[in-house]
Short mmCIF file of C-alpha atoms in Angstrom, two decimals:
data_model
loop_
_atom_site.label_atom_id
_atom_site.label_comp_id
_atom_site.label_asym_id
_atom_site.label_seq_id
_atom_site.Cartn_x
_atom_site.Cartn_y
_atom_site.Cartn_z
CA UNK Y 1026 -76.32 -67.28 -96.66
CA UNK Y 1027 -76.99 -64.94 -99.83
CA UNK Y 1028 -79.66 -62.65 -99.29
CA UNK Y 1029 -81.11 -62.61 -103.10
CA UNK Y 1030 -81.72 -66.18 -102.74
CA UNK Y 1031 -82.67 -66.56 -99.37
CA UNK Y 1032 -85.58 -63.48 -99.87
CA UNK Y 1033 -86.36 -65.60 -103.27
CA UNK Y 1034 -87.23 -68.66 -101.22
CA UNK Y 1035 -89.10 -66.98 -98.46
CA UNK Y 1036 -91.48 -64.93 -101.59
CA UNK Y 1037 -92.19 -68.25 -102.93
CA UNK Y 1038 -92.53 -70.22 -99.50
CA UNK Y 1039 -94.14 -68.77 -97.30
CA UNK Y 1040 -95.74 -65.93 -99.52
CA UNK Y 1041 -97.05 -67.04 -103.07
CA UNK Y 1042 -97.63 -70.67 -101.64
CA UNK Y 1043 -98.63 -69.92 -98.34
CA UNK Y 1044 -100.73 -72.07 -96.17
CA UNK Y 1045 -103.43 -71.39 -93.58
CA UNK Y 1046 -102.23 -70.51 -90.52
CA UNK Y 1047 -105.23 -71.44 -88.25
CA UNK Y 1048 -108.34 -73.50 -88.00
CA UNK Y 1049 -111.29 -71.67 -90.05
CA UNK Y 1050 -108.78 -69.62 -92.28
CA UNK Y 1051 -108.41 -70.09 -96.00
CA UNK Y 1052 -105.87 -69.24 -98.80
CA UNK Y 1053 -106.82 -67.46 -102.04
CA UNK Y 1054 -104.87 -67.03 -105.09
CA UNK Y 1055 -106.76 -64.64 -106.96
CA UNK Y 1056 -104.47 -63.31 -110.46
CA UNK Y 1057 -101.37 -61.80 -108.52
CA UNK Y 1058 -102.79 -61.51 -105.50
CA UNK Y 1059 -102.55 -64.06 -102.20
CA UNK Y 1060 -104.68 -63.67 -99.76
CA UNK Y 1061 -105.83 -65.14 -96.12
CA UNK Y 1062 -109.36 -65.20 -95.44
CA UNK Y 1063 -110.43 -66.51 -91.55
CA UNK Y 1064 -112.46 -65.64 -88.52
CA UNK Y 1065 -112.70 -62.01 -87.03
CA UNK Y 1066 -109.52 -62.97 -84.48
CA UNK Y 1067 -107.23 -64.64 -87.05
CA UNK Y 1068 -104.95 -62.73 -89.50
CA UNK Y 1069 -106.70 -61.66 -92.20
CA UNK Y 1070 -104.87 -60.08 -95.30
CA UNK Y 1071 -102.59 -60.18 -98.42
CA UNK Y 1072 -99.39 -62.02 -98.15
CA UNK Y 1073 -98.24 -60.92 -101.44
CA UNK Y 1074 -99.04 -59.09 -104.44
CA UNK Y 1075 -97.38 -59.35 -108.30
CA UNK Y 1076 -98.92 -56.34 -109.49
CA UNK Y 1077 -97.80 -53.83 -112.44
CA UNK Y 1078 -99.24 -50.27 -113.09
CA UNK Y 1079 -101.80 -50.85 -114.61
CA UNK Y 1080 -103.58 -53.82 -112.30
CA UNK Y 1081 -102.14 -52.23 -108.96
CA UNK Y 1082 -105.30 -49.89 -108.27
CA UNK Y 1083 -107.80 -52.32 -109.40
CA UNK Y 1084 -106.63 -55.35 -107.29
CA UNK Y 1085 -106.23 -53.00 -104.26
CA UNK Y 1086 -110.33 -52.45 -104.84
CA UNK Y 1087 -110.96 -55.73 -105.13
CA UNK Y 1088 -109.60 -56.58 -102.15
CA UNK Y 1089 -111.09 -53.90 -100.11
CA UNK Y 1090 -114.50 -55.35 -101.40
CA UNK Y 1091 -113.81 -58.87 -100.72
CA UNK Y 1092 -113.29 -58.36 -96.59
CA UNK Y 1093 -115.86 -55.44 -96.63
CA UNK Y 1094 -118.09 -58.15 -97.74
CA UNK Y 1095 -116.73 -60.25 -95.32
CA UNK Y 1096 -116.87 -57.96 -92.53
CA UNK Y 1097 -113.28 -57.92 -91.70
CA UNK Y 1098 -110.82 -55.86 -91.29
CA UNK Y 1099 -107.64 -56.53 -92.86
CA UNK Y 1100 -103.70 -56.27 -93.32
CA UNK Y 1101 -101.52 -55.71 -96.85
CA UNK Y 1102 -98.43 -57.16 -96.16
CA UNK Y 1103 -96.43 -54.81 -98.00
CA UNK Y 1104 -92.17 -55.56 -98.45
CA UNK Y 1105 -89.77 -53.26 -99.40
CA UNK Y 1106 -89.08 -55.44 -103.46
CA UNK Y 1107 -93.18 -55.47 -104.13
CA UNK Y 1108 -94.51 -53.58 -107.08
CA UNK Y 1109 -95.16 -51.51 -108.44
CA UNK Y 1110 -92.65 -49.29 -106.70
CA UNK Y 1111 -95.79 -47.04 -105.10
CA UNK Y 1112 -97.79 -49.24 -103.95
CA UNK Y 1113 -97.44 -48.53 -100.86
CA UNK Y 1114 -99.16 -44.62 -101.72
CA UNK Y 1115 -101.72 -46.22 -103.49
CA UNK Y 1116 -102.86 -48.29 -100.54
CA UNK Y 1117 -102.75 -45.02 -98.46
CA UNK Y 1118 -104.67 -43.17 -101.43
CA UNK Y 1119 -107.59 -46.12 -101.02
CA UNK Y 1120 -107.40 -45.93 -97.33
CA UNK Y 1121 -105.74 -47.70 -95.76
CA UNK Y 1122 -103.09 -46.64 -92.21
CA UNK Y 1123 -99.22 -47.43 -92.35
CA UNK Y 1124 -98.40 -49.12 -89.28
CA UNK Y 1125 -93.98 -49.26 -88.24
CA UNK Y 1126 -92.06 -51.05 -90.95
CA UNK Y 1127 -90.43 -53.70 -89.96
CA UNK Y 1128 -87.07 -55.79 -90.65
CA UNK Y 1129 -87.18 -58.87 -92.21
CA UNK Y 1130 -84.10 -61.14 -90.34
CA UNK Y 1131 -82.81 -65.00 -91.38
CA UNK Y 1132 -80.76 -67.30 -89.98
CA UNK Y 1133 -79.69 -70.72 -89.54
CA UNK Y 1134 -81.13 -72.22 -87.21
CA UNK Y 1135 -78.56 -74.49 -86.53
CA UNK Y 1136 -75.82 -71.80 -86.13
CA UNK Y 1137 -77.48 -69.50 -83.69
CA UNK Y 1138 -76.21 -69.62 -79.75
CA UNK Y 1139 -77.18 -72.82 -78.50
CA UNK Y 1140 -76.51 -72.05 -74.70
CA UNK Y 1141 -78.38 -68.85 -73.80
CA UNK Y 1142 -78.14 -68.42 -70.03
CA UNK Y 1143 -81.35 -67.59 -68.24
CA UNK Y 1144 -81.37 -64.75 -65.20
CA UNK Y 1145 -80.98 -66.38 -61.92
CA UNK Y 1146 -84.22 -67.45 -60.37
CA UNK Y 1147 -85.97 -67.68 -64.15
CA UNK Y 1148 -87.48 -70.87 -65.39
CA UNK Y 1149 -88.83 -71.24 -69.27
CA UNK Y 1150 -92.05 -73.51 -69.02
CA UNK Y 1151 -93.87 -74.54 -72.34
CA UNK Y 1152 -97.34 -73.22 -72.80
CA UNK Y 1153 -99.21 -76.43 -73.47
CA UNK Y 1154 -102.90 -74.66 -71.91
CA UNK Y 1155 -105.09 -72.15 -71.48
CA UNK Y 1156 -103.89 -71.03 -68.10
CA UNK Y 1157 -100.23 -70.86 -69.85
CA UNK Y 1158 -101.92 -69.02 -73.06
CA UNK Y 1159 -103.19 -66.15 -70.12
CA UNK Y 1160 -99.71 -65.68 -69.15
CA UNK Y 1161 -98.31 -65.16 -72.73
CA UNK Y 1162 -101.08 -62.60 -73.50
CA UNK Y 1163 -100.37 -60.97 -70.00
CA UNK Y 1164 -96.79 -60.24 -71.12
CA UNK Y 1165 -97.27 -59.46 -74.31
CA UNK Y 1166 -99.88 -56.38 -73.11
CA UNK Y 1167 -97.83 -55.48 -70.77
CA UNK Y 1168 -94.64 -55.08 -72.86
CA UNK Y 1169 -95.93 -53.44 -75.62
CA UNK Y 1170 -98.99 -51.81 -74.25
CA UNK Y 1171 -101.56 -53.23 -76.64
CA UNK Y 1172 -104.69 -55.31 -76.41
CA UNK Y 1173 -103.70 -58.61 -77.20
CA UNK Y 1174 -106.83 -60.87 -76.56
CA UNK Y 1175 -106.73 -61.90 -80.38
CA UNK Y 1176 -103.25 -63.04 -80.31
CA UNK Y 1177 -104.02 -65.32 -77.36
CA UNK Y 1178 -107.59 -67.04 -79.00
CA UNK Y 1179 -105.36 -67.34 -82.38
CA UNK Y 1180 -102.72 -69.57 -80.32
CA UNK Y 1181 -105.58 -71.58 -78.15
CA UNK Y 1182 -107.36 -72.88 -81.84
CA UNK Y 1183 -103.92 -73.57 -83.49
CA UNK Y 1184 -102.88 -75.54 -80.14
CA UNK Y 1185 -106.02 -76.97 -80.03
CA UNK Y 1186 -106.52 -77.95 -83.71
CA UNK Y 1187 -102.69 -78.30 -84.85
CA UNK Y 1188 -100.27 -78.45 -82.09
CA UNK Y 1189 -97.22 -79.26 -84.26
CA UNK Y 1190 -97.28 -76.02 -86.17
CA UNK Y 1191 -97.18 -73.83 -83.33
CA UNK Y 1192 -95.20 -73.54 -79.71
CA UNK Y 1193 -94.93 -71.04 -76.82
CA UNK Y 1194 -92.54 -70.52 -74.26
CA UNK Y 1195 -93.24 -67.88 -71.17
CA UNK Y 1196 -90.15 -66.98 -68.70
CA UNK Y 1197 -91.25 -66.90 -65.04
CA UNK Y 1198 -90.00 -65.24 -62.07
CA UNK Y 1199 -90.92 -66.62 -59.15
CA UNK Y 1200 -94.19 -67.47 -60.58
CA UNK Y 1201 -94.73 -64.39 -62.26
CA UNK Y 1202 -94.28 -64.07 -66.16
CA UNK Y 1203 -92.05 -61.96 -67.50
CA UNK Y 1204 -91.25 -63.23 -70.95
CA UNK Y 1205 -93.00 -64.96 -73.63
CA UNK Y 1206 -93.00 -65.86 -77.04
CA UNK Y 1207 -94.05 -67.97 -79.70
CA UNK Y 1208 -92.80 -70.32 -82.37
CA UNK Y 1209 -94.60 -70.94 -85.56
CA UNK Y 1210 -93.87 -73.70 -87.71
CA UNK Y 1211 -94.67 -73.87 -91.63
CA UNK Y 1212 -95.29 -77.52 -92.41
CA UNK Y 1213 -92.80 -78.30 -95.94
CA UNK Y 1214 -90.68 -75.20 -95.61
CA UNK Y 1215 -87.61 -74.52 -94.85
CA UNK Y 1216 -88.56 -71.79 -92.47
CA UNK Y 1217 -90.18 -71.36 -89.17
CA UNK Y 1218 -91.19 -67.66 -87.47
CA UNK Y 1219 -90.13 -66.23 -83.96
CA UNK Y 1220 -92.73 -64.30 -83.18
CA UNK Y 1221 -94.03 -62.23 -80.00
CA UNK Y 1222 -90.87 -62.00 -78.10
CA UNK Y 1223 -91.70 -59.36 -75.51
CA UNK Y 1224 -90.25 -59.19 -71.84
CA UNK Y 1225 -92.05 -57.12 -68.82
CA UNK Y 1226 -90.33 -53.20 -68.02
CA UNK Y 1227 -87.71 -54.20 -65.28
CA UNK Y 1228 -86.96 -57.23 -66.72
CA UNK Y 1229 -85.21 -55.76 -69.63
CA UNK Y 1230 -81.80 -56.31 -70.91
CA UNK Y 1231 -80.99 -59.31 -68.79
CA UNK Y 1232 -80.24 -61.73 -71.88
CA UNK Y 1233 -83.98 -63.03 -71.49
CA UNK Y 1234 -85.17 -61.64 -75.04
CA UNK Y 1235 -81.61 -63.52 -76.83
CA UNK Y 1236 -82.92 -66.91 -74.37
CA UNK Y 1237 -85.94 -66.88 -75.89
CA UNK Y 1238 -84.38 -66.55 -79.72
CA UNK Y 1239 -82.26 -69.50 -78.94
CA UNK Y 1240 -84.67 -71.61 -77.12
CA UNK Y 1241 -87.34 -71.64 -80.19
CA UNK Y 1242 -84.24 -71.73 -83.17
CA UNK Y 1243 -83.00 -74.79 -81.25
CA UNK Y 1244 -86.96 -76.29 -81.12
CA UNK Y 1245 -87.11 -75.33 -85.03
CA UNK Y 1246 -83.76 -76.95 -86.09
CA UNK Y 1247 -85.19 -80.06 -84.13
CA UNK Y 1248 -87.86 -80.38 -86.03
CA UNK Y 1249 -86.43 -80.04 -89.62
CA UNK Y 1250 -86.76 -75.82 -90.39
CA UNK Y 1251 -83.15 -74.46 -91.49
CA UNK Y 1252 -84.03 -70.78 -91.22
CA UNK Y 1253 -85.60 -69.00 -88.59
CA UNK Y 1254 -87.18 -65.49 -89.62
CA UNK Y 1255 -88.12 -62.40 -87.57
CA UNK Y 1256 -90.29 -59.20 -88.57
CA UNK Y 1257 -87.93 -57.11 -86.43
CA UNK Y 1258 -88.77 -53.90 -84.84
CA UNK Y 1259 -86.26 -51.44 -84.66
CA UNK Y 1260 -85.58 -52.31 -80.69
CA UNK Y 1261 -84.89 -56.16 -81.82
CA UNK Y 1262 -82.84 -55.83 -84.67
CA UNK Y 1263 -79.85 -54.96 -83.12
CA UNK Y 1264 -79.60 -58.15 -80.70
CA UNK Y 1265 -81.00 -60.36 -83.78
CA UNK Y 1266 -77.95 -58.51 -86.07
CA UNK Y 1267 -75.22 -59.71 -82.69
CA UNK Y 1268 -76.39 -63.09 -83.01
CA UNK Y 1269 -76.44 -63.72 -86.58
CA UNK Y 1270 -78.97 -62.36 -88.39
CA UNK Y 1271 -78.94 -61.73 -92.10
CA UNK Y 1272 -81.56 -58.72 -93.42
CA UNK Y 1273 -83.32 -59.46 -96.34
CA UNK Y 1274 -85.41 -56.51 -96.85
CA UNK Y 1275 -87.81 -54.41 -94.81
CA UNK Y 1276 -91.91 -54.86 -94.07
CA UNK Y 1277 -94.42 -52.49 -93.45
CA UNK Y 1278 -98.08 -53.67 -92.50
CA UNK Y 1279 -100.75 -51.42 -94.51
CA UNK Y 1280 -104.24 -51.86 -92.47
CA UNK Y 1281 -107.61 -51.26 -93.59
CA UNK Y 1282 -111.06 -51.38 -91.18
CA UNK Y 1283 -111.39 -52.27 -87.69
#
């Protein structure tokens, strides 16, 4: 895998010619700008920007007006190759918060570790409902500490309205879940997204987090994705890096509203 050409293919396929990613949500091309437009609990945001100097501060205002008139609040996807090289100030200069960057991590699908062995006593059980959606959304608060109601209504409409785009996996221990995450799938691309992948305090470094990685590559090699891609945080990386994982470039989410 060369990185160049591997982040080339993921700008063009999943960025500049990005498709919804739930019911109700819409894709805009407006000059250099690509944007998702949906309902209050879907992503909304820019995917990516191919702005200069001279357009950068302009088409940041625009976009703040378009989901202020929309009553949204919203994401700028920002990567570490976008331009203009400040961007990233200029967004902060208009208003909007930096969350944690991010790592951007590919690989084959194919080549990751196809035999990932569980913790005794743990079962993986496909989320197919809502009572399976709860349990997701119960791990990831608990892992991470955030409210994650949103997440959990944006995977009951896409398994509602397009169940072949998306699937979830939670880990249970005796009943109880412990580890979840989700798999989404981009239709005509070559890659699909782990996304999610949180495991329960006590639960922790028992191989359940690298499980889940190779449960969901093996589900997207099955259905026809070569890459897999993470937005790794900085606690992921390192396991993603063991099993194979190529960086491309790094991520940072630039929020406005809410």
């Amino acid at each position: 895998m060369e990185p160049q050409h591997l982040r080339d293919l993921y700008d063009r396929q999943l960025r500049r010619e990005a498709r919804p990613d739930g019911p109700g949500c819409r894709i805009d091309r407006v000059g250099d700008v690509v944007r998702q437009t949906g309902p209050a609990h879907a992503w909304n945001g820019v995917l990516w920007s191919g702005l200069g100097d001279g357009d950068a501060d302009r088409a940041v205002a625009e976009q703040i007006e378009h989901y202020r008139a929309a009553g949204l609040s919203f994401e700028w996807k920002l990567y570490a190759h976008d331009t203009p090289a400040d961007l990233g100030d200029r967004l902060l200069a208009a208003g909007f918060t930096a969350e944690d960057p991010e790592t951007l991590m590919v690989a084959e699908a194919a080549a990751l570790p196809g035999d990932v062995p569980l913790p005794e006593g743990v079962e993986l059980r496909a989320v197919t409902d809502e009572s399976g959606v709860r349990q997701v959304v119960e791990v990831h608060e608990r892992a991470f500490g955030t409210d994650s109601a949103h997440i959990g209504r944006q995977l009951l409409d896409r398994l509602a309205a397009d169940p072949d785009t998306v699937t979830a996996v939670v880990a249970l221990a005796a009943g109880e879940p412990v580890s979840a995450a989700r798999l989404e799938l981009c239709p005509g691309t070559d890659f699909a997204g782990l996304w999610g992948g949180g495991t329960v305090e006590g639960w922790r470094g028992r191989g359940l987090y690298r499980a889940l990685v190779s449960h969901r590559a093996r589900i997207a090699a099955e259905r026809g994705h070569r890459y897999v891609q993470v937005d790794a945080a900085d606690t992921s990386r390192p396991i993603l890096h063991r099993l194979g994982f190529l960086t491309l470039t790094t991520t940072t989410p630039y929020t406005y509203g809410g």
